[in-house]
Structures are given as structure tokens and as C-alpha cells.
Amino acid sequence: LISGPKGSGKKFIAQNIHKNSLKSTSIANIIDLKNLTDTELEIMFTEDKKNIDQNIFIKSNNNTLILYNIDFLPIIFQKKILNYLKNNQYFKNFKINLDIKIIAIISKNIEEEIQKGNFIQNLYDRLNVINIKVPSIDERREDILPIFNFYLNFYNKNNKNKFSLSKKALNKLE
């Protein structure tokens, strides 16, 4: 479980976990759950035998499944994920043996969301096996200049004009 404020680099960390895993030979299945419609979610969590290959767990077999913005997922679909996690025999009924690394990413204060009834405590407990808390950039001032320099170098490498900042401007930025 990776938690932290918006823009803190949670997705980047999840991708790096995948790149350094045994499943790195394939592209991680990253699903942003925030803006999906109920119809799209129904398809992704289908349990219909004819369309089971559309289920995100089946699609992510032998791979990493990154559930981005899981804290925005409606309760009905949280229950489905919880059912899959609790019942490892579920997909064996379809003669499918799943091997998935699941990384969930949250931005909201999950304890508050649980208190409000917007997130299932048991799902949180199951996802929170290893918790990585990412501080906001204002708590990581030492990262500002390296991040800026990365993007400045990238820009300068791909453009005729070369830009730089004065020492005074860099201090102000930081």
C-alpha cells in the first residue's frame, strides 16, 4: 500500500517496485480507479464465465496490478476485491491459478474514509501488508533541485535553446 498526497510520486514508486520485481519482464497493469464509470468497473470485475477474461485479476495474472486511486473505488467494488483476496480459491473454480503482485495507491486520509464508511476496514487491513508513506514535496525540500535538474536536462537535451537558472533563482525555487 502506497499512500501520500497528490503529486508526491506514488505511481512512480509503484512502477519502480514493479521494475525491480520478478514480474518486471512484463508491463505492469496500472488502473486508475478514480474516473471509471460503474459500467467500466462492472466489466473489470466481471464474474460472468463468458467474459471472465475481462476481469482485471485475470488480465493481470503473472504480472503486477497497480490499483491507483483505490480510495475512490465505490464500496460495491471494494467488496469484490476483498472477496478475491479472502477467497484464493475463487478463480480456481474457473481453472485459473492466479499469481499477481498487487500494489494499491491511496491519496486520501484512509482512516477518515474508513470512519465515514467510504472504505472497508478489512480491505485496508489486507492491502496494508507493507505500507509506504510518501511525504509531500514540501516535506522533501532536498528533492526539489534534483527533480528540477532532471526536467531541465531533459528539456535542454531535446531543444536547441539551452536554459539554466541563476544560483539566486535556484535558491528561491528551493
CSV table of N, CA and C in Angstrom, one decimal:
chain,number,residue,atom,x,y,z
A,1,LEU,N,0.9,-1.2,0.0
A,1,LEU,CA,0.0,0.0,0.0
A,1,LEU,C,0.9,1.2,0.0
A,2,ILE,N,0.7,2.1,-1.0
A,2,ILE,CA,1.5,3.3,-1.1
A,2,ILE,C,0.5,4.5,-0.8
A,3,SER,N,0.8,5.3,0.2
A,3,SER,CA,-0.1,6.4,0.5
A,3,SER,C,0.7,7.7,0.5
A,4,GLY,N,0.0,8.8,0.2
A,4,GLY,CA,0.7,10.1,0.2
A,4,GLY,C,-0.2,11.1,-0.5
A,5,PRO,N,0.1,12.4,-0.4
A,5,PRO,CA,-0.7,13.4,-1.1
A,5,PRO,C,-0.5,13.3,-2.6
A,6,LYS,N,-1.5,14.0,-3.3
A,6,LYS,CA,-1.4,14.0,-4.8
A,6,LYS,C,-0.1,14.7,-5.2
A,7,GLY,N,0.5,14.1,-6.2
A,7,GLY,CA,1.7,14.6,-6.8
A,7,GLY,C,3.0,14.3,-6.1
A,8,SER,N,2.9,13.4,-5.1
A,8,SER,CA,4.1,13.0,-4.3
A,8,SER,C,5.0,12.0,-4.9
A,9,GLY,N,4.5,11.3,-6.0
A,9,GLY,CA,5.3,10.3,-6.7
A,9,GLY,C,4.9,8.9,-6.4
A,10,LYS,N,3.7,8.7,-5.9
A,10,LYS,CA,3.3,7.3,-5.6
A,10,LYS,C,3.3,6.4,-6.8
A,11,LYS,N,2.8,6.8,-7.9
A,11,LYS,CA,2.7,6.0,-9.1
A,11,LYS,C,4.2,5.6,-9.5
A,12,PHE,N,5.1,6.6,-9.5
A,12,PHE,CA,6.5,6.4,-9.8
A,12,PHE,C,7.1,5.3,-8.9
A,13,ILE,N,6.8,5.4,-7.6
A,13,ILE,CA,7.3,4.4,-6.7
A,13,ILE,C,6.8,3.0,-7.0
A,14,ALA,N,5.5,2.9,-7.3
A,14,ALA,CA,4.8,1.6,-7.6
A,14,ALA,C,5.5,1.0,-8.9
A,15,GLN,N,5.7,1.9,-9.9
A,15,GLN,CA,6.3,1.4,-11.1
A,15,GLN,C,7.8,0.9,-10.9
A,16,ASN,N,8.5,1.5,-10.0
A,16,ASN,CA,9.8,1.1,-9.6
A,16,ASN,C,9.8,-0.2,-8.9
A,17,ILE,N,8.8,-0.4,-8.0
A,17,ILE,CA,8.7,-1.7,-7.3
A,17,ILE,C,8.5,-2.8,-8.3
A,18,HIS,N,7.6,-2.5,-9.3
A,18,HIS,CA,7.4,-3.5,-10.4
A,18,HIS,C,8.7,-3.8,-11.2
A,19,LYS,N,9.4,-2.7,-11.6
A,19,LYS,CA,10.6,-2.8,-12.4
A,19,LYS,C,11.7,-3.6,-11.7
A,20,ASN,N,11.7,-3.6,-10.3
A,20,ASN,CA,12.7,-4.4,-9.6
A,20,ASN,C,12.1,-5.7,-9.0
A,21,SER,N,11.1,-6.2,-9.6
A,21,SER,CA,10.5,-7.4,-9.1
A,21,SER,C,10.7,-8.5,-10.1
A,22,LEU,N,10.3,-9.7,-9.7
A,22,LEU,CA,10.4,-10.9,-10.6
A,22,LEU,C,9.5,-10.8,-11.8
A,23,LYS,N,8.5,-9.9,-11.7
A,23,LYS,CA,7.5,-9.7,-12.8
A,23,LYS,C,7.8,-8.6,-13.7
A,24,SER,N,9.1,-8.1,-13.7
A,24,SER,CA,9.5,-6.9,-14.4
A,24,SER,C,9.6,-7.2,-15.9
A,25,THR,N,9.5,-8.4,-16.4
A,25,THR,CA,9.6,-8.7,-17.8
A,25,THR,C,8.3,-8.3,-18.6
A,26,SER,N,7.2,-8.0,-17.8
A,26,SER,CA,6.0,-7.6,-18.5
A,26,SER,C,5.7,-6.1,-18.0
A,27,ILE,N,4.8,-5.5,-18.7
A,27,ILE,CA,4.4,-4.1,-18.4
A,27,ILE,C,3.3,-4.2,-17.3
A,28,ALA,N,3.5,-3.5,-16.2
A,28,ALA,CA,2.5,-3.5,-15.1
A,28,ALA,C,1.2,-3.1,-15.6
A,29,ASN,N,0.1,-3.7,-15.0
A,29,ASN,CA,-1.2,-3.3,-15.4
A,29,ASN,C,-1.7,-2.2,-14.4
A,30,ILE,N,-1.6,-0.9,-14.8
A,30,ILE,CA,-2.0,0.2,-14.0
A,30,ILE,C,-3.4,0.6,-14.3
A,31,ILE,N,-4.2,0.6,-13.3
A,31,ILE,CA,-5.6,1.0,-13.5
A,31,ILE,C,-6.0,2.2,-12.5
A,32,ASP,N,-6.3,3.3,-13.1
A,32,ASP,CA,-6.7,4.5,-12.3
A,32,ASP,C,-8.2,4.3,-12.1
A,33,LEU,N,-8.6,4.0,-10.8
A,33,LEU,CA,-10.0,3.7,-10.5
A,33,LEU,C,-10.8,5.0,-10.2
A,34,LYS,N,-10.2,6.1,-10.3
A,34,LYS,CA,-10.9,7.4,-9.9
A,34,LYS,C,-12.0,7.8,-10.8
A,35,ASN,N,-11.8,7.7,-12.1
A,35,ASN,CA,-12.8,8.3,-13.0
A,35,ASN,C,-13.5,7.2,-13.9
A,36,LEU,N,-13.5,6.0,-13.4
A,36,LEU,CA,-14.2,5.0,-14.2
A,36,LEU,C,-15.7,5.0,-13.9
A,37,THR,N,-16.5,4.7,-14.9
A,37,THR,CA,-17.9,4.6,-14.7
A,37,THR,C,-18.3,3.2,-14.1
A,38,ASP,N,-19.5,3.1,-13.5
A,38,ASP,CA,-19.9,1.9,-12.9
A,38,ASP,C,-19.9,0.8,-14.0
A,39,THR,N,-20.3,1.1,-15.2
A,39,THR,CA,-20.3,0.1,-16.3
A,39,THR,C,-18.9,-0.4,-16.6
A,40,GLU,N,-17.9,0.5,-16.6
A,40,GLU,CA,-16.5,0.1,-16.9
A,40,GLU,C,-16.0,-0.8,-15.7
A,41,LEU,N,-16.4,-0.4,-14.5
A,41,LEU,CA,-16.0,-1.2,-13.3
A,41,LEU,C,-16.6,-2.6,-13.3
A,42,GLU,N,-17.9,-2.6,-13.7
A,42,GLU,CA,-18.6,-3.9,-13.8
A,42,GLU,C,-17.9,-4.8,-14.8
A,43,ILE,N,-17.4,-4.3,-15.9
A,43,ILE,CA,-16.7,-5.1,-16.9
A,43,ILE,C,-15.3,-5.6,-16.2
A,44,MET,N,-14.7,-4.7,-15.6
A,44,MET,CA,-13.4,-5.0,-15.0
A,44,MET,C,-13.5,-6.1,-13.9
A,45,PHE,N,-14.6,-6.1,-13.2
A,45,PHE,CA,-14.8,-7.0,-12.1
A,45,PHE,C,-15.8,-8.1,-12.4
A,46,THR,N,-16.0,-8.4,-13.7
A,46,THR,CA,-17.0,-9.4,-14.1
A,46,THR,C,-16.7,-10.7,-13.5
A,47,GLU,N,-17.7,-11.4,-13.2
A,47,GLU,CA,-17.6,-12.8,-12.7
A,47,GLU,C,-18.4,-13.7,-13.7
A,48,ASP,N,-18.8,-13.2,-14.8
A,48,ASP,CA,-19.5,-13.9,-15.8
A,48,ASP,C,-18.5,-14.8,-16.5
A,49,LYS,N,-18.8,-16.1,-16.6
A,49,LYS,CA,-17.9,-17.1,-17.1
A,49,LYS,C,-17.6,-16.8,-18.6
A,50,LYS,N,-18.5,-16.3,-19.4
A,50,LYS,CA,-18.2,-16.0,-20.8
A,50,LYS,C,-17.2,-14.8,-20.9
A,51,ASN,N,-17.3,-13.9,-20.0
A,51,ASN,CA,-16.4,-12.7,-20.1
A,51,ASN,C,-15.3,-12.6,-19.0
A,52,ILE,N,-15.0,-13.7,-18.4
A,52,ILE,CA,-14.1,-13.7,-17.3
A,52,ILE,C,-12.7,-13.2,-17.7
A,53,ASP,N,-12.4,-13.3,-19.0
A,53,ASP,CA,-11.1,-12.8,-19.4
A,53,ASP,C,-11.0,-11.3,-19.3
A,54,GLN,N,-12.1,-10.6,-19.1
A,54,GLN,CA,-12.1,-9.1,-18.9
A,54,GLN,C,-11.9,-8.7,-17.5
A,55,ASN,N,-11.9,-9.7,-16.6
A,55,ASN,CA,-11.7,-9.4,-15.1
A,55,ASN,C,-10.2,-8.9,-14.9
A,56,ILE,N,-10.1,-7.8,-14.2
A,56,ILE,CA,-8.7,-7.2,-14.0
A,56,ILE,C,-7.7,-8.2,-13.3
A,57,PHE,N,-8.2,-9.1,-12.5
A,57,PHE,CA,-7.3,-10.1,-11.9
A,57,PHE,C,-6.9,-11.1,-12.9
A,58,ILE,N,-7.7,-11.5,-13.8
A,58,ILE,CA,-7.4,-12.5,-14.9
A,58,ILE,C,-6.4,-11.8,-15.8
A,59,LYS,N,-6.7,-10.5,-16.2
A,59,LYS,CA,-5.9,-9.8,-17.1
A,59,LYS,C,-4.5,-9.5,-16.5
A,60,SER,N,-4.4,-9.5,-15.2
A,60,SER,CA,-3.1,-9.2,-14.6
A,60,SER,C,-2.4,-10.4,-14.1
A,61,ASN,N,-2.9,-11.6,-14.4
A,61,ASN,CA,-2.2,-12.8,-14.0
A,61,ASN,C,-0.7,-12.9,-14.4
A,62,ASN,N,0.1,-13.3,-13.5
A,62,ASN,CA,1.6,-13.4,-13.8
A,62,ASN,C,2.1,-12.0,-14.0
A,63,ASN,N,1.6,-11.0,-13.3
A,63,ASN,CA,2.0,-9.6,-13.5
A,63,ASN,C,1.8,-8.8,-12.3
A,64,THR,N,2.0,-7.6,-12.3
A,64,THR,CA,1.8,-6.6,-11.2
A,64,THR,C,0.5,-5.8,-11.6
A,65,LEU,N,-0.4,-5.8,-10.6
A,65,LEU,CA,-1.6,-5.0,-10.8
A,65,LEU,C,-1.5,-3.8,-9.8
A,66,ILE,N,-1.5,-2.6,-10.4
A,66,ILE,CA,-1.4,-1.4,-9.6
A,66,ILE,C,-2.8,-0.7,-9.6
A,67,LEU,N,-3.4,-0.7,-8.5
A,67,LEU,CA,-4.7,-0.1,-8.3
A,67,LEU,C,-4.5,1.3,-7.8
A,68,TYR,N,-4.5,2.2,-8.8
A,68,TYR,CA,-4.3,3.7,-8.5
A,68,TYR,C,-5.6,4.3,-8.1
A,69,ASN,N,-5.6,5.1,-7.0
A,69,ASN,CA,-6.8,5.8,-6.5
A,69,ASN,C,-7.8,4.8,-6.0
A,70,ILE,N,-7.4,3.7,-5.4
A,70,ILE,CA,-8.3,2.7,-4.9
A,70,ILE,C,-9.2,3.4,-3.8
A,71,ASP,N,-8.8,4.5,-3.2
A,71,ASP,CA,-9.6,5.1,-2.2
A,71,ASP,C,-10.8,5.8,-2.8
A,72,PHE,N,-10.9,5.9,-4.1
A,72,PHE,CA,-12.1,6.5,-4.8
A,72,PHE,C,-13.1,5.4,-5.3
A,73,LEU,N,-12.7,4.1,-5.1
A,73,LEU,CA,-13.5,3.0,-5.6
A,73,LEU,C,-14.8,2.8,-4.8
A,74,PRO,N,-15.9,2.7,-5.4
A,74,PRO,CA,-17.2,2.5,-4.7
A,74,PRO,C,-17.1,1.2,-3.9
A,75,ILE,N,-17.9,1.2,-2.8
A,75,ILE,CA,-17.9,0.1,-1.8
A,75,ILE,C,-18.2,-1.2,-2.5
A,76,ILE,N,-19.2,-1.2,-3.4
A,76,ILE,CA,-19.5,-2.5,-4.1
A,76,ILE,C,-18.4,-3.2,-4.7
A,77,PHE,N,-17.5,-2.4,-5.3
A,77,PHE,CA,-16.3,-3.0,-6.0
A,77,PHE,C,-15.2,-3.2,-5.0
A,78,GLN,N,-15.1,-2.5,-3.9
A,78,GLN,CA,-14.2,-2.8,-2.8
A,78,GLN,C,-14.5,-4.2,-2.3
A,79,LYS,N,-15.8,-4.5,-2.2
A,79,LYS,CA,-16.2,-5.8,-1.7
A,79,LYS,C,-15.8,-6.9,-2.6
A,80,LYS,N,-15.8,-6.6,-3.9
A,80,LYS,CA,-15.4,-7.6,-4.9
A,80,LYS,C,-13.9,-7.9,-4.7
A,81,ILE,N,-13.1,-6.9,-4.6
A,81,ILE,CA,-11.6,-7.0,-4.4
A,81,ILE,C,-11.4,-7.8,-3.1
A,82,LEU,N,-12.1,-7.4,-2.1
A,82,LEU,CA,-11.9,-8.1,-0.8
A,82,LEU,C,-12.3,-9.6,-0.9
A,83,ASN,N,-13.4,-9.9,-1.6
A,83,ASN,CA,-13.8,-11.3,-1.9
A,83,ASN,C,-12.6,-12.1,-2.6
A,84,TYR,N,-12.0,-11.5,-3.6
A,84,TYR,CA,-11.0,-12.1,-4.3
A,84,TYR,C,-9.8,-12.4,-3.4
A,85,LEU,N,-9.4,-11.4,-2.6
A,85,LEU,CA,-8.3,-11.5,-1.7
A,85,LEU,C,-8.5,-12.5,-0.6
A,86,LYS,N,-9.7,-12.6,-0.1
A,86,LYS,CA,-10.1,-13.5,1.0
A,86,LYS,C,-10.2,-14.9,0.5
A,87,ASN,N,-10.7,-15.1,-0.7
A,87,ASN,CA,-11.1,-16.4,-1.3
A,87,ASN,C,-10.1,-16.7,-2.4
A,88,ASN,N,-9.0,-17.2,-2.1
A,88,ASN,CA,-8.0,-17.5,-3.1
A,88,ASN,C,-8.4,-18.7,-4.0
A,89,GLN,N,-9.5,-19.4,-3.6
A,89,GLN,CA,-10.0,-20.5,-4.4
A,89,GLN,C,-10.9,-20.0,-5.5
A,90,TYR,N,-11.3,-18.7,-5.4
A,90,TYR,CA,-12.4,-18.2,-6.3
A,90,TYR,C,-12.1,-18.4,-7.8
A,91,PHE,N,-10.9,-18.1,-8.2
A,91,PHE,CA,-10.6,-18.2,-9.7
A,91,PHE,C,-10.2,-19.7,-10.0
A,92,LYS,N,-9.9,-20.5,-9.0
A,92,LYS,CA,-9.7,-21.9,-9.3
A,92,LYS,C,-11.0,-22.6,-9.8
A,93,ASN,N,-12.1,-22.0,-9.5
A,93,ASN,CA,-13.4,-22.5,-10.0
A,93,ASN,C,-13.4,-22.4,-11.5
A,94,PHE,N,-12.6,-21.4,-12.0
A,94,PHE,CA,-12.5,-21.2,-13.5
A,94,PHE,C,-11.3,-21.9,-14.0
A,95,LYS,N,-10.7,-22.7,-13.2
A,95,LYS,CA,-9.4,-23.4,-13.6
A,95,LYS,C,-8.3,-22.5,-13.9
A,96,ILE,N,-8.2,-21.4,-13.1
A,96,ILE,CA,-7.2,-20.4,-13.3
A,96,ILE,C,-6.5,-20.2,-12.0
A,97,ASN,N,-5.2,-20.4,-12.0
A,97,ASN,CA,-4.3,-20.2,-10.8
A,97,ASN,C,-3.7,-18.8,-10.9
A,98,LEU,N,-4.0,-17.9,-10.1
A,98,LEU,CA,-3.5,-16.6,-10.2
A,98,LEU,C,-2.2,-16.4,-9.4
A,99,ASP,N,-1.4,-15.6,-10.1
A,99,ASP,CA,-0.1,-15.2,-9.4
A,99,ASP,C,0.0,-13.7,-9.7
A,100,ILE,N,-0.4,-12.8,-8.8
A,100,ILE,CA,-0.4,-11.4,-9.0
A,100,ILE,C,0.3,-10.7,-7.9
A,101,LYS,N,1.1,-9.7,-8.2
A,101,LYS,CA,1.5,-8.7,-7.2
A,101,LYS,C,0.6,-7.5,-7.2
A,102,ILE,N,0.0,-7.2,-6.1
A,102,ILE,CA,-1.0,-6.1,-6.1
A,102,ILE,C,-0.4,-4.9,-5.3
A,103,ILE,N,-0.4,-3.8,-5.9
A,103,ILE,CA,0.1,-2.5,-5.3
A,103,ILE,C,-1.1,-1.6,-5.3
A,104,ALA,N,-1.6,-1.2,-4.2
A,104,ALA,CA,-2.7,-0.2,-4.1
A,104,ALA,C,-2.1,1.2,-3.7
A,105,ILE,N,-2.7,2.2,-4.3
A,105,ILE,CA,-2.2,3.6,-4.1
A,105,ILE,C,-3.4,4.4,-3.6
A,106,ILE,N,-3.2,5.1,-2.5
A,106,ILE,CA,-4.2,6.0,-2.0
A,106,ILE,C,-3.7,7.4,-1.8
A,107,SER,N,-4.6,8.4,-1.9
A,107,SER,CA,-4.2,9.8,-1.6
A,107,SER,C,-5.0,10.4,-0.5
A,108,LYS,N,-6.1,9.9,-0.2
A,108,LYS,CA,-7.0,10.4,0.9
A,108,LYS,C,-6.5,9.9,2.2
A,109,ASN,N,-7.0,10.5,3.3
A,109,ASN,CA,-6.7,10.1,4.6
A,109,ASN,C,-7.6,8.8,4.8
A,110,ILE,N,-7.0,7.7,4.7
A,110,ILE,CA,-7.8,6.4,4.7
A,110,ILE,C,-8.5,6.1,6.0
A,111,GLU,N,-7.9,6.5,7.1
A,111,GLU,CA,-8.6,6.3,8.4
A,111,GLU,C,-9.9,7.1,8.5
A,112,GLU,N,-9.8,8.4,7.9
A,112,GLU,CA,-11.1,9.2,7.9
A,112,GLU,C,-12.1,8.5,6.9
A,113,GLU,N,-11.6,8.0,5.8
A,113,GLU,CA,-12.5,7.4,4.8
A,113,GLU,C,-13.2,6.1,5.4
A,114,ILE,N,-12.4,5.4,6.2
A,114,ILE,CA,-13.0,4.2,6.9
A,114,ILE,C,-14.0,4.7,7.9
A,115,GLN,N,-13.7,5.7,8.7
A,115,GLN,CA,-14.7,6.2,9.7
A,115,GLN,C,-16.0,6.7,9.0
A,116,LYS,N,-15.9,7.3,7.9
A,116,LYS,CA,-17.0,7.8,7.1
A,116,LYS,C,-17.8,6.7,6.5
A,117,GLY,N,-17.2,5.5,6.4
A,117,GLY,CA,-17.9,4.4,5.7
A,117,GLY,C,-17.6,4.4,4.2
A,118,ASN,N,-16.6,5.1,3.8
A,118,ASN,CA,-16.3,5.1,2.4
A,118,ASN,C,-15.2,4.1,2.0
A,119,PHE,N,-14.6,3.4,2.9
A,119,PHE,CA,-13.6,2.4,2.6
A,119,PHE,C,-13.7,1.3,3.7
A,120,ILE,N,-13.6,0.1,3.2
A,120,ILE,CA,-13.8,-1.1,4.0
A,120,ILE,C,-12.5,-1.4,4.8
A,121,GLN,N,-12.7,-1.4,6.2
A,121,GLN,CA,-11.5,-1.6,7.1
A,121,GLN,C,-10.8,-2.9,6.7
A,122,ASN,N,-11.6,-4.0,6.5
A,122,ASN,CA,-10.9,-5.3,6.2
A,122,ASN,C,-10.1,-5.3,4.9
A,123,LEU,N,-10.6,-4.5,3.9
A,123,LEU,CA,-9.8,-4.4,2.7
A,123,LEU,C,-8.5,-3.6,3.0
A,124,TYR,N,-8.6,-2.5,3.7
A,124,TYR,CA,-7.5,-1.8,4.1
A,124,TYR,C,-6.4,-2.7,4.8
A,125,ASP,N,-6.9,-3.5,5.8
A,125,ASP,CA,-6.0,-4.4,6.5
A,125,ASP,C,-5.3,-5.4,5.6
A,126,ARG,N,-6.0,-5.9,4.6
A,126,ARG,CA,-5.4,-6.8,3.7
A,126,ARG,C,-4.4,-6.2,2.7
A,127,LEU,N,-4.7,-4.9,2.3
A,127,LEU,CA,-3.8,-4.2,1.4
A,127,LEU,C,-2.6,-3.7,2.1
A,128,ASN,N,-2.7,-3.4,3.4
A,128,ASN,CA,-1.7,-2.7,4.2
A,128,ASN,C,-0.7,-3.7,4.7
A,129,VAL,N,-0.2,-4.6,3.9
A,129,VAL,CA,0.8,-5.6,4.4
A,129,VAL,C,2.2,-4.9,4.5
A,130,ILE,N,2.5,-4.1,3.5
A,130,ILE,CA,3.7,-3.3,3.5
A,130,ILE,C,3.2,-1.9,3.2
A,131,ASN,N,3.4,-0.9,4.1
A,131,ASN,CA,2.9,0.4,3.9
A,131,ASN,C,4.1,1.4,3.6
A,132,ILE,N,4.0,2.0,2.5
A,132,ILE,CA,5.0,3.0,2.1
A,132,ILE,C,4.3,4.4,2.1
A,133,LYS,N,4.7,5.2,3.0
A,133,LYS,CA,4.1,6.6,3.1
A,133,LYS,C,5.0,7.5,2.4
A,134,VAL,N,4.5,8.2,1.4
A,134,VAL,CA,5.3,9.2,0.6
A,134,VAL,C,5.0,10.6,1.1
A,135,PRO,N,6.0,11.3,1.6
A,135,PRO,CA,5.7,12.7,2.1
A,135,PRO,C,5.5,13.6,0.9
A,136,SER,N,4.9,14.7,1.1
A,136,SER,CA,4.7,15.7,0.1
A,136,SER,C,6.0,16.4,-0.2
A,137,ILE,N,6.1,17.0,-1.4
A,137,ILE,CA,7.4,17.7,-1.8
A,137,ILE,C,7.8,18.8,-0.8
A,138,ASP,N,6.8,19.4,-0.2
A,138,ASP,CA,7.2,20.4,0.8
A,138,ASP,C,7.8,19.8,2.0
A,139,GLU,N,7.7,18.5,2.2
A,139,GLU,CA,8.4,17.8,3.3
A,139,GLU,C,9.7,17.2,2.8
A,140,ARG,N,10.0,17.4,1.5
A,140,ARG,CA,11.2,16.8,0.9
A,140,ARG,C,12.0,17.9,0.2
A,141,ARG,N,12.2,19.0,0.8
A,141,ARG,CA,12.9,20.1,0.1
A,141,ARG,C,14.1,19.8,-0.6
A,142,GLU,N,14.9,18.8,-0.1
A,142,GLU,CA,16.1,18.4,-0.7
A,142,GLU,C,15.9,17.7,-2.0
A,143,ASP,N,14.7,17.3,-2.4
A,143,ASP,CA,14.4,16.7,-3.7
A,143,ASP,C,14.0,17.7,-4.8
A,144,ILE,N,13.8,18.9,-4.4
A,144,ILE,CA,13.3,19.9,-5.4
A,144,ILE,C,14.3,20.2,-6.5
A,145,LEU,N,15.6,20.5,-6.1
A,145,LEU,CA,16.6,20.7,-7.1
A,145,LEU,C,16.9,19.5,-8.0
A,146,PRO,N,17.1,18.3,-7.4
A,146,PRO,CA,17.3,17.2,-8.3
A,146,PRO,C,16.2,16.9,-9.3
A,147,ILE,N,14.9,17.1,-8.9
A,147,ILE,CA,13.8,16.9,-9.8
A,147,ILE,C,13.8,18.0,-10.8
A,148,PHE,N,14.0,19.3,-10.4
A,148,PHE,CA,14.1,20.4,-11.4
A,148,PHE,C,15.2,20.1,-12.4
A,149,ASN,N,16.4,19.7,-11.9
A,149,ASN,CA,17.5,19.5,-12.8
A,149,ASN,C,17.2,18.3,-13.8
A,150,PHE,N,16.5,17.3,-13.3
A,150,PHE,CA,16.2,16.2,-14.2
A,150,PHE,C,15.3,16.7,-15.4
A,151,TYR,N,14.3,17.5,-15.1
A,151,TYR,CA,13.4,18.0,-16.2
A,151,TYR,C,14.1,19.1,-17.0
A,152,LEU,N,15.0,19.9,-16.4
A,152,LEU,CA,15.7,20.9,-17.2
A,152,LEU,C,16.7,20.2,-18.1
A,153,ASN,N,17.4,19.2,-17.7
A,153,ASN,CA,18.3,18.5,-18.6
A,153,ASN,C,17.5,17.8,-19.7
A,154,PHE,N,16.4,17.2,-19.4
A,154,PHE,CA,15.5,16.5,-20.4
A,154,PHE,C,15.1,17.6,-21.4
A,155,TYR,N,14.7,18.7,-21.0
A,155,TYR,CA,14.2,19.8,-21.9
A,155,TYR,C,15.4,20.3,-22.7
A,156,ASN,N,16.5,20.5,-22.1
A,156,ASN,CA,17.7,21.1,-22.8
A,156,ASN,C,18.2,20.0,-23.9
A,157,LYS,N,18.1,18.8,-23.6
A,157,LYS,CA,18.6,17.7,-24.5
A,157,LYS,C,17.8,17.7,-25.7
A,158,ASN,N,16.5,18.0,-25.6
A,158,ASN,CA,15.6,17.9,-26.8
A,158,ASN,C,15.2,19.2,-27.4
A,159,ASN,N,15.9,20.3,-27.1
A,159,ASN,CA,15.7,21.6,-27.7
A,159,ASN,C,16.9,22.3,-28.1
A,160,LYS,N,16.8,23.2,-29.0
A,160,LYS,CA,18.0,24.0,-29.5
A,160,LYS,C,18.4,24.9,-28.4
A,161,ASN,N,17.4,25.6,-27.8
A,161,ASN,CA,17.7,26.6,-26.7
A,161,ASN,C,18.1,25.9,-25.5
A,162,LYS,N,19.1,26.3,-24.8
A,162,LYS,CA,19.5,25.7,-23.5
A,162,LYS,C,19.2,26.7,-22.4
A,163,PHE,N,18.5,26.2,-21.4
A,163,PHE,CA,18.1,27.1,-20.3
A,163,PHE,C,18.8,26.7,-19.1
A,164,SER,N,19.0,27.7,-18.2
A,164,SER,CA,19.5,27.4,-16.9
A,164,SER,C,19.0,28.5,-15.9
A,165,LEU,N,19.2,28.3,-14.7
A,165,LEU,CA,18.8,29.3,-13.7
A,165,LEU,C,20.0,29.8,-12.9
A,166,SER,N,19.9,31.0,-12.5
A,166,SER,CA,21.0,31.5,-11.6
A,166,SER,C,21.0,30.8,-10.3
A,167,LYS,N,22.0,30.9,-9.5
A,167,LYS,CA,22.1,30.4,-8.2
A,167,LYS,C,21.0,31.0,-7.3
A,168,LYS,N,20.8,32.3,-7.5
A,168,LYS,CA,19.8,33.0,-6.7
A,168,LYS,C,18.4,32.4,-7.0
A,169,ALA,N,18.1,32.2,-8.3
A,169,ALA,CA,16.8,31.6,-8.7
A,169,ALA,C,16.6,30.2,-8.2
A,170,LEU,N,17.7,29.4,-8.2
A,170,LEU,CA,17.6,28.1,-7.7
A,170,LEU,C,17.3,28.1,-6.2
A,171,ASN,N,18.0,29.0,-5.5
A,171,ASN,CA,17.7,29.1,-4.0
A,171,ASN,C,16.3,29.5,-3.8
A,172,LYS,N,15.8,30.4,-4.6
A,172,LYS,CA,14.3,30.8,-4.5
A,172,LYS,C,13.4,29.7,-4.8
A,173,LEU,N,13.7,28.9,-5.8
A,173,LEU,CA,12.9,27.7,-6.1
A,173,LEU,C,12.9,26.7,-5.0
A,174,GLU,N,14.0,26.5,-4.4
A,174,GLU,CA,14.1,25.6,-3.3
A,174,GLU,C,13.4,26.2,-2.0
